[in-house]
CSV table of C-alpha atoms in Angstrom, one decimal:
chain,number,residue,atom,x,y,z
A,1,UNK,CA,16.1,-12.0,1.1
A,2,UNK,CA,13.0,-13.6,0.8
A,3,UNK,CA,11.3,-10.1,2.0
A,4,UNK,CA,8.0,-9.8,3.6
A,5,UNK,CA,6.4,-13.4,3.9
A,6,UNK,CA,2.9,-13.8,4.8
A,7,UNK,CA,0.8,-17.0,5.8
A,8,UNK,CA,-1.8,-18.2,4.9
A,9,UNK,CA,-2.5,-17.0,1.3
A,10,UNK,CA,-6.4,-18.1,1.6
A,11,UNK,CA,-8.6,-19.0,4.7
A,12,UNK,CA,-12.0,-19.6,5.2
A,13,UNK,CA,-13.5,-18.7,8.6
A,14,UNK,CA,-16.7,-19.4,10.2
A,15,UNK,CA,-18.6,-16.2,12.2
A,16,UNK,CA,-17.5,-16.6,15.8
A,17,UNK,CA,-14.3,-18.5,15.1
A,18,UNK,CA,-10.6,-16.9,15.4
A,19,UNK,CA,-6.9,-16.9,14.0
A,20,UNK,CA,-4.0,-15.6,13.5
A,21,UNK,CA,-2.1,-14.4,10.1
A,22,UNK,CA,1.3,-14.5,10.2
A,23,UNK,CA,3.8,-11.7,9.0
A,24,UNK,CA,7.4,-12.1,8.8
A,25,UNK,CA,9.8,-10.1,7.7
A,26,UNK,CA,13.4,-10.7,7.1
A,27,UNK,CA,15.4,-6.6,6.2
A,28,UNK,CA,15.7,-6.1,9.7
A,29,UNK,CA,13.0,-3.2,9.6
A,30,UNK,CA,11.5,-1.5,12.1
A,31,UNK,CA,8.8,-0.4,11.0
A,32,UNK,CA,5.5,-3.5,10.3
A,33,UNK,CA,2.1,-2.3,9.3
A,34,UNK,CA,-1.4,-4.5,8.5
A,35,UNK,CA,-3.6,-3.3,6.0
A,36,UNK,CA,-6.7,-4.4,4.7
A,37,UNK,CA,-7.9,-4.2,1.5
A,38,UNK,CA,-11.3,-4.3,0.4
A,39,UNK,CA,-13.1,-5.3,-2.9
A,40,UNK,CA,-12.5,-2.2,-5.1
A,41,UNK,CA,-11.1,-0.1,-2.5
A,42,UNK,CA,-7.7,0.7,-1.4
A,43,UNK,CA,-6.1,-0.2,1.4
A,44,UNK,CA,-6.6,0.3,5.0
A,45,UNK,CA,-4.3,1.0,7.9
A,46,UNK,CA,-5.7,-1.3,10.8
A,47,UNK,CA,-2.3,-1.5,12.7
A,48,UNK,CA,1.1,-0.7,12.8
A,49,UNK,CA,4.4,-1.2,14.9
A,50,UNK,CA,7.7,0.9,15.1
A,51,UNK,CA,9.4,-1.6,16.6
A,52,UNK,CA,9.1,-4.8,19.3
A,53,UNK,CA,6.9,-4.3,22.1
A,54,UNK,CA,5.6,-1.3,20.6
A,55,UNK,CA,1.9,-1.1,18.8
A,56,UNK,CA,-0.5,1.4,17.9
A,57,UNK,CA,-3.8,1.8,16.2
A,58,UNK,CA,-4.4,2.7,12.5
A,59,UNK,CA,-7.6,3.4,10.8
A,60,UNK,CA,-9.6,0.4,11.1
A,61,UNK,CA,-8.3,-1.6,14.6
A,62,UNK,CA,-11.4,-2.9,15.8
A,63,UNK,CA,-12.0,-6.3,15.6
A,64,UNK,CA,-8.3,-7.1,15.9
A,65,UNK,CA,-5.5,-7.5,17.7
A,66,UNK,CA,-1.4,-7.1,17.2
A,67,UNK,CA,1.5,-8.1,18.9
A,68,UNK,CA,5.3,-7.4,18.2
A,69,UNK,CA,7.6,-9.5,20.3
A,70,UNK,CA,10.7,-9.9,17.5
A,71,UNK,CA,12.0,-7.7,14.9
A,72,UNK,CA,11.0,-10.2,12.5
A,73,UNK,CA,7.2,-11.1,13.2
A,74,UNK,CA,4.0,-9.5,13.3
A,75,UNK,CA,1.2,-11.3,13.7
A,76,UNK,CA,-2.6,-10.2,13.9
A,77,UNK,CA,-5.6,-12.1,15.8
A,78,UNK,CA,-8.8,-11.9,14.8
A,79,UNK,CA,-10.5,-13.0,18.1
A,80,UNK,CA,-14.3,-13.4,16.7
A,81,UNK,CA,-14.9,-13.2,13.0
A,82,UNK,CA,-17.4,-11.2,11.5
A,83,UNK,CA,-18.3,-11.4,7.6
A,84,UNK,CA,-17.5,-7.1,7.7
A,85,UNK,CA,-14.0,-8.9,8.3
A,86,UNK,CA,-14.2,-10.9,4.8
A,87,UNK,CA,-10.9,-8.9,3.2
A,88,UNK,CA,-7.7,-9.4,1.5
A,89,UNK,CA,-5.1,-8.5,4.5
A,90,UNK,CA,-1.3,-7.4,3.3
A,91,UNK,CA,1.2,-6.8,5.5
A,92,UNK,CA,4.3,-4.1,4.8
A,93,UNK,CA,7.3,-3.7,6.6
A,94,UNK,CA,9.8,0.1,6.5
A,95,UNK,CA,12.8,1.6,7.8
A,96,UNK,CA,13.7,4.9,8.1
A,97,UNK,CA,15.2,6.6,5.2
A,98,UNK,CA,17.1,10.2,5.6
A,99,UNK,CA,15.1,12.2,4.3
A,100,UNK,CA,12.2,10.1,5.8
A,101,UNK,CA,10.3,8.1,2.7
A,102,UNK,CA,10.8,4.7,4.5
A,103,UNK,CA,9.4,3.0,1.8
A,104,UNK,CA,6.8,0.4,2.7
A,105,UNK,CA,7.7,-3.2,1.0
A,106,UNK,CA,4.5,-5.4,1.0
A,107,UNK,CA,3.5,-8.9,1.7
A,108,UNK,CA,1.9,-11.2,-1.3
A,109,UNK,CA,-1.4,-10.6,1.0
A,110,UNK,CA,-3.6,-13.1,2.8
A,111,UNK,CA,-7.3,-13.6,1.5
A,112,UNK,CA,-9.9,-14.2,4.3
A,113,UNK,CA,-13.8,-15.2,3.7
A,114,UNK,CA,-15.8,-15.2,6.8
A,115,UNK,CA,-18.9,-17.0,6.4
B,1,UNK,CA,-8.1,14.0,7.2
B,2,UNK,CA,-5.5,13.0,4.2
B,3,UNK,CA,-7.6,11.8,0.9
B,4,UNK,CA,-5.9,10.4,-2.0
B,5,UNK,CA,-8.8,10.2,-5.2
B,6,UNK,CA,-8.1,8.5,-8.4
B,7,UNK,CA,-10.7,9.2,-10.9
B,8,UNK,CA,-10.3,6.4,-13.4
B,9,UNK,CA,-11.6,3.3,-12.4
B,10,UNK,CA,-10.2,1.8,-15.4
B,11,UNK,CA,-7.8,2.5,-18.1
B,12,UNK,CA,-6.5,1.0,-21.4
B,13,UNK,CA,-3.6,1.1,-23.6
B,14,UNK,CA,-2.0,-0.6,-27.0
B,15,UNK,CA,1.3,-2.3,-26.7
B,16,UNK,CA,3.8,0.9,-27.2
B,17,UNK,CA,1.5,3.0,-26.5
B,18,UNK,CA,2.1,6.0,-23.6
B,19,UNK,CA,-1.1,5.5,-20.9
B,20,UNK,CA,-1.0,8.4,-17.7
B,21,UNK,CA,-3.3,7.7,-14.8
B,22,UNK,CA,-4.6,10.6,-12.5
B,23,UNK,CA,-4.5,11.2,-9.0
B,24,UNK,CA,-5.3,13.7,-7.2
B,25,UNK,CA,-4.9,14.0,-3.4
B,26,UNK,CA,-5.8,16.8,-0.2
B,27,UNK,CA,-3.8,17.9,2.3
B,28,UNK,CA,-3.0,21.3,4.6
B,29,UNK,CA,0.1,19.3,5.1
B,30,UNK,CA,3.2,21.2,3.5
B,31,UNK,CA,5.7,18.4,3.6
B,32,UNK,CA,4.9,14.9,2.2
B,33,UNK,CA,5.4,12.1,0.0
B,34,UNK,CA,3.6,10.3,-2.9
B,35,UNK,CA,4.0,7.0,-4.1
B,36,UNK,CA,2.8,5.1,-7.2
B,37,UNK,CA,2.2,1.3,-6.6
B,38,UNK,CA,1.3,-1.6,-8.9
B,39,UNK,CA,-0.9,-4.4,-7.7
B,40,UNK,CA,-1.1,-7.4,-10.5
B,41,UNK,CA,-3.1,-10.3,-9.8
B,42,UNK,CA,-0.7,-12.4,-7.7
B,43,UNK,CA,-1.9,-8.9,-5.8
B,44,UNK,CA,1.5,-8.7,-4.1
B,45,UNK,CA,1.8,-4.2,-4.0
B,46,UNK,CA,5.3,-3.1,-5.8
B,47,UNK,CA,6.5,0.1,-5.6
B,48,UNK,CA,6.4,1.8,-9.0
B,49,UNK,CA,7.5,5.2,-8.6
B,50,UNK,CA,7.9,8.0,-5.5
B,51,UNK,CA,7.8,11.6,-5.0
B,52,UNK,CA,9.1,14.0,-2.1
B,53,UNK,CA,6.8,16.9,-1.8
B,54,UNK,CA,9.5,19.1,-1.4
B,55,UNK,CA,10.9,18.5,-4.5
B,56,UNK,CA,9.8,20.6,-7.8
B,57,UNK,CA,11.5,17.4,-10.0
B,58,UNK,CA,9.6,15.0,-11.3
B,59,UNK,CA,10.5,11.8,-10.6
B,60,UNK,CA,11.4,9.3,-13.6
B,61,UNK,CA,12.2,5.5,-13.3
B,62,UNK,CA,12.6,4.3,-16.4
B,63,UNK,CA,9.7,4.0,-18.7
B,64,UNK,CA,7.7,5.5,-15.7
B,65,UNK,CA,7.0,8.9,-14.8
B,66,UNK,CA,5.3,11.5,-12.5
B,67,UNK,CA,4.3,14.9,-13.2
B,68,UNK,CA,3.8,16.6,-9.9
B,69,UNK,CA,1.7,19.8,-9.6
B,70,UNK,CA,1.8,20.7,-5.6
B,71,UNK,CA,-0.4,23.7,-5.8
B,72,UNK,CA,-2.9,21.7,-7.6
B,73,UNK,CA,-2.4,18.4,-5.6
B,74,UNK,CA,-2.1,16.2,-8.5
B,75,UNK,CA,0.2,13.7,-8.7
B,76,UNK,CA,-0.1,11.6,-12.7
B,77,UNK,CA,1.6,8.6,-13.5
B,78,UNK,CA,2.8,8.5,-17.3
B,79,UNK,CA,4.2,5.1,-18.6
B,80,UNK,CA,5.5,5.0,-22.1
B,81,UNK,CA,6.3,2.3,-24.3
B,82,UNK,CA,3.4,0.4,-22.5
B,83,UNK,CA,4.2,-3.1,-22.2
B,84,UNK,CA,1.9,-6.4,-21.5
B,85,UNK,CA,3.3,-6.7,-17.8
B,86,UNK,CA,2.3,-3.4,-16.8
B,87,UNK,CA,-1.1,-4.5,-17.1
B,88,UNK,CA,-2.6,-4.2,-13.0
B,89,UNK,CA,-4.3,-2.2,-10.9
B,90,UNK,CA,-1.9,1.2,-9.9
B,91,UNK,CA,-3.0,2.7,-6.7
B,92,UNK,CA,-1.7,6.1,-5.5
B,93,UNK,CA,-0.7,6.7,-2.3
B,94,UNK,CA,0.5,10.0,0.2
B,95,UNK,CA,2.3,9.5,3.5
B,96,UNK,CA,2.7,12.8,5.8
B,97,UNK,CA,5.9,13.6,6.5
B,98,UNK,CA,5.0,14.2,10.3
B,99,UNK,CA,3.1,10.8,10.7
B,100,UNK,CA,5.0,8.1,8.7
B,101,UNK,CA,3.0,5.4,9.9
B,102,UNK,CA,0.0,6.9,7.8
B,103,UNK,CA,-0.4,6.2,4.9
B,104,UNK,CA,-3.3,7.1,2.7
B,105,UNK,CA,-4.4,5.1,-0.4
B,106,UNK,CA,-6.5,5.7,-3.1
B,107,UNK,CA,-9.0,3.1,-4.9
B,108,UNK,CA,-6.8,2.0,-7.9
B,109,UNK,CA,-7.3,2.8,-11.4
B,110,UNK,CA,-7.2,-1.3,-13.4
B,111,UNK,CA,-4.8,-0.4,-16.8
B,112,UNK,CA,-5.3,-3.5,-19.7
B,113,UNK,CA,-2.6,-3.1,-22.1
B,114,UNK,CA,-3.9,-4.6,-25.6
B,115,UNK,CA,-1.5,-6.4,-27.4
């Protein structure tokens, strides 16, 4: 299992401009989340999914955009960049555990400079 | 709101050596669950170490280590025999048991292991 996969590792953006980072995940989970993470700081909840078709807001949406159409893939749009958007971006995937720990398994993370 | 605060922005220990990193987290929640991860700097998040609130054990994986005080939300990391990979940032994390979807992080404590 290669686990949760994340492209690209490093992106430069201009203000204005848009794009997508790409999640994949291959455990069959549920459960996909995007965090952000900024310098110093620990991370951020900006959106999660409990499954396809389903989405919800974290603590940090705005400025961004999810959709879940496959198990497998969760992608998130950043329609017009803003420097405030300059972050290192990991996604995580879960599933339920009894007991209910669902451990979160994390991407290798996806660096994004806004300029 | 959930806060998770770790206190030590940076930490050091020798080779061999037994290092323990604070955090300290509130909560009105009863039920939860704590998590240790370790970010080095291919900054890919790996799960160290997890605790279930409702469990007085601590929890022990190997050479690492929690001690677990609920009634004064603290939640330590202890790793003995320190070696030169365990050098990275830790961060300490809670998830509610009623929300799994949020969880709360807290701003990393950076451990150099000297050699």
């Amino acid at each position: 299992n290669a686990g949760v996969t994340q492209t690209p590792k490093f992106r430069i953006l201009k203000i204005g401009q848009s794009m997508t980072l790409q999640c994949t995940q291959d455990m069959n989970h549920n459960y996909m989340y995007w965090y952000r993470q900024d310098p110093g700081m620990g991370l951020k909840l900006i959106y999660y999914s409990v499954g396809a078709g389903i989405t919800d807001k974290g603590e940090v949406p705005n400025g961004y955009n999810v959709s879940r159409s496959t198990t497998e893939d969760f992608p998130l749009r950043l329609e017009l960049a803003a420097p405030s958007q300059t972050s290192v971006y990991f996604c995580a995937s879960s599933q339920p555990e009894r007991g209910g720990l669902g451990t979160q398994y994390f991407g290798p993370g996806t660096r994004l400079l806004v300029l | 709101a959930q806060t998770v605060t770790q206190s030590q922005p940076e930490m050091s220990v020798q080779e061999a050596e037994t290092v323990t990193l604070s955090c300290t987290y509130d909560t009105s929640e009863s039920d939860y669950y704590l998590f240790w991860y370790k970010q080095p700097p291919s900054r890919q998040m790996i799960l160290v170490i997890r605790q279930e609130a409702y469990k007085q054990q601590n929890a022990t994986e190997n050479r690492f280590s929690v001690n677990f005080q609920k009634a004064a939300k603290s939640f330590s990391l202890k790793i003995s025999d320190s070696q030169l990979g365990d050098a990275a940032m830790y961060f300490c994390a809670y998830r509610s048991a009623y929300n799994n979807n949020d969880m709360r992080f807290g701003a990393g404590t950076r451990l150099t292991v000297k050699p």
